[in-house]
Amino acid sequence: MRVGISKLLYKDKALFLAYDQGLEHGPTDFNAQNADPEFIFKLAFEGRFSAVACGPGVAEKYYEGVYRDVPLICKVNGKTSMAKINPISRQICSVDRAIKMGASAVGYTIYDGSPNEPTMFHEFGKVVEQAHDYGLPVVVWMYPRGPNIKELDNEVLAYSARIALELGADIVKLKFNDDIENLKWMVRCAGKTKIVISGGERVLPEQFLTEAQKVMGAGVLGMAVGRNVWQSDKPFSVAQALKSIVYEGKSALEAAQLVK
Ligand code: FBP
């Protein structure tokens, strides 16, 4: 069944605010302000993000009131950085529970190339089936990882983009290795599965905005970022700047003027 993704877009582009790091990395990513999920939902709302992505616990307790105007992508699997095992992320929330919380989409991380890949593929297949039965789009975080995997190799990234299409994801979140031609090839390999690029560790706003301009120019659907926005000293201004690139096609130079 073909499921639409328009609910997750603004001006036909995607700008997702990612906030699953509390589970994936732990509070090491946080300060007193951004440790509070309420602050993140306020930022998603006021920053006009086209969707916000978080785990079920945070969603259940904080996704309420006016914040519900921002579509929710509920991450239905997750892991911590504590367990030093071959990469695997198992389901922690059912599609039904995500829907009850008001999710407009479900999210799932796959570590392709991991020895545990078959388990995640199997689980993801069921998630896609259930979500699509309800008309809910599926966003996959496709992160190649494991012994002998070179996460940022051109071929590995293009393969990851293709896997997302083959498995039935509607949107795939991928990392960018600074090779624009390869990103264009990834867009082709993903076909009707649309690509969003992840933000990564915090860098200077100018650097981050330049990267945003580059990836948008390669024909991706948008970006899914966390730390580069909510770890910033000026999170609301950085959000404005990012929006101007993603939604309005402004240059990084023009956008940087908005970071005050
Ligand atoms: P950032 O923009 O903060 O990098 O977030 C993107 C993201 O995909 C998060 O959704 C996720 O928690 C994190 O990166 C996982 O990153 P990694 O597994 O590479 O540490």
CSV table of N, CA and C and ligand atoms in Angstrom, one decimal, residues 18-22 24-25 29 53 75 79 111 141 143 145 151 173 175 198-201 224-228 230, ligand 1:
chain,number,residue,atom,x,y,z
A,18,ALA,N,15.2,16.1,15.8
A,18,ALA,CA,15.5,14.8,16.4
A,18,ALA,C,15.8,14.9,17.9
A,19,TYR,N,15.1,14.1,18.7
A,19,TYR,CA,15.3,14.2,20.1
A,19,TYR,C,15.2,12.8,20.7
A,20,ASP,N,16.0,11.9,20.2
A,20,ASP,CA,16.0,10.5,20.7
A,20,ASP,C,17.4,10.3,21.4
A,21,GLN,N,18.2,11.4,21.4
A,21,GLN,CA,19.6,11.2,21.9
A,21,GLN,C,19.7,10.9,23.4
A,22,GLY,N,18.6,11.2,24.2
A,22,GLY,CA,18.6,10.9,25.6
A,22,GLY,C,18.7,9.4,25.8
A,24,GLU,N,19.8,7.2,23.1
A,24,GLU,CA,20.9,6.7,22.2
A,24,GLU,C,22.3,7.1,22.8
A,25,HIS,N,22.4,8.3,23.3
A,25,HIS,CA,23.7,8.8,23.8
A,25,HIS,C,23.7,9.0,25.3
A,29,ASP,N,24.7,14.5,26.2
A,29,ASP,CA,24.4,15.5,25.2
A,29,ASP,C,23.7,16.7,25.7
A,53,ALA,N,10.9,14.1,16.3
A,53,ALA,CA,11.1,12.7,16.4
A,53,ALA,C,11.6,12.4,17.8
A,75,LYS,N,9.7,7.1,17.6
A,75,LYS,CA,10.8,6.1,17.4
A,75,LYS,C,10.3,4.8,18.1
A,79,LYS,N,18.2,1.9,21.6
A,79,LYS,CA,19.3,1.2,22.4
A,79,LYS,C,20.1,2.3,23.1
A,111,TYR,N,20.8,-0.9,11.8
A,111,TYR,CA,22.2,-0.9,11.6
A,111,TYR,C,22.5,-1.9,10.5
A,141,TRP,N,16.0,5.3,10.2
A,141,TRP,CA,17.3,5.8,10.4
A,141,TRP,C,18.2,4.7,9.9
A,143,TYR,N,21.6,3.4,9.4
A,143,TYR,CA,23.0,3.7,9.8
A,143,TYR,C,23.9,2.4,9.7
A,145,ARG,N,26.6,0.0,10.2
A,145,ARG,CA,27.5,-0.1,11.4
A,145,ARG,C,27.8,-1.5,11.7
A,151,GLU,N,31.3,3.3,7.6
A,151,GLU,CA,30.0,3.9,7.6
A,151,GLU,C,29.8,5.0,6.6
A,173,LYS,N,16.6,8.3,6.7
A,173,LYS,CA,17.5,9.3,7.3
A,173,LYS,C,18.9,8.7,7.2
A,175,LYS,N,23.4,9.6,6.8
A,175,LYS,CA,24.5,10.6,7.1
A,175,LYS,C,25.1,11.1,5.7
A,198,SER,N,21.0,13.6,8.3
A,198,SER,CA,21.1,13.8,9.8
A,198,SER,C,22.1,14.9,10.1
A,199,GLY,N,22.0,15.5,11.2
A,199,GLY,CA,22.8,16.7,11.6
A,199,GLY,C,24.2,16.4,12.0
A,200,GLY,N,24.3,15.4,12.9
A,200,GLY,CA,25.6,15.1,13.5
A,200,GLY,C,26.0,16.0,14.7
A,201,GLU,N,27.2,15.8,15.1
A,201,GLU,CA,27.7,16.5,16.3
A,201,GLU,C,27.7,18.0,16.0
A,224,ALA,N,17.1,16.1,9.2
A,224,ALA,CA,16.6,15.7,10.5
A,224,ALA,C,17.7,15.9,11.4
A,225,VAL,N,17.6,17.0,12.2
A,225,VAL,CA,18.7,17.4,13.0
A,225,VAL,C,18.3,17.5,14.5
A,226,GLY,N,19.3,17.4,15.3
A,226,GLY,CA,19.1,17.5,16.7
A,226,GLY,C,20.1,18.5,17.3
A,227,ARG,N,21.3,17.9,17.6
A,227,ARG,CA,22.3,18.7,18.4
A,227,ARG,C,22.7,20.0,17.9
A,228,ASN,N,22.8,20.1,16.5
A,228,ASN,CA,23.2,21.4,15.9
A,228,ASN,C,22.2,22.5,16.2
A,230,TRP,N,19.5,22.2,19.0
A,230,TRP,CA,19.1,22.4,20.5
A,230,TRP,C,20.3,22.4,21.4
B,1,FBP,P1,21.9,14.7,15.6
B,1,FBP,O1,21.4,15.7,14.6
B,1,FBP,O2,22.0,15.3,17.0
B,1,FBP,O3,23.2,14.0,15.1
B,1,FBP,O4,20.8,13.6,15.7
B,1,FBP,C1,20.6,12.7,14.6
B,1,FBP,C2,20.5,11.2,15.1
B,1,FBP,O5,20.2,10.4,14.1
B,1,FBP,C3,19.6,11.0,16.3
B,1,FBP,O6,18.3,10.9,15.9
B,1,FBP,C4,20.2,9.8,16.9
B,1,FBP,O7,19.9,9.8,18.3
B,1,FBP,C5,21.6,10.0,16.7
B,1,FBP,O8,21.8,10.8,15.6
B,1,FBP,C6,22.3,8.7,16.6
B,1,FBP,O9,23.6,9.0,16.2
B,1,FBP,P2,24.8,7.9,16.3
B,1,FBP,O10,24.1,6.6,16.4
B,1,FBP,O11,25.6,8.1,15.1
B,1,FBP,O12,25.5,8.2,17.6
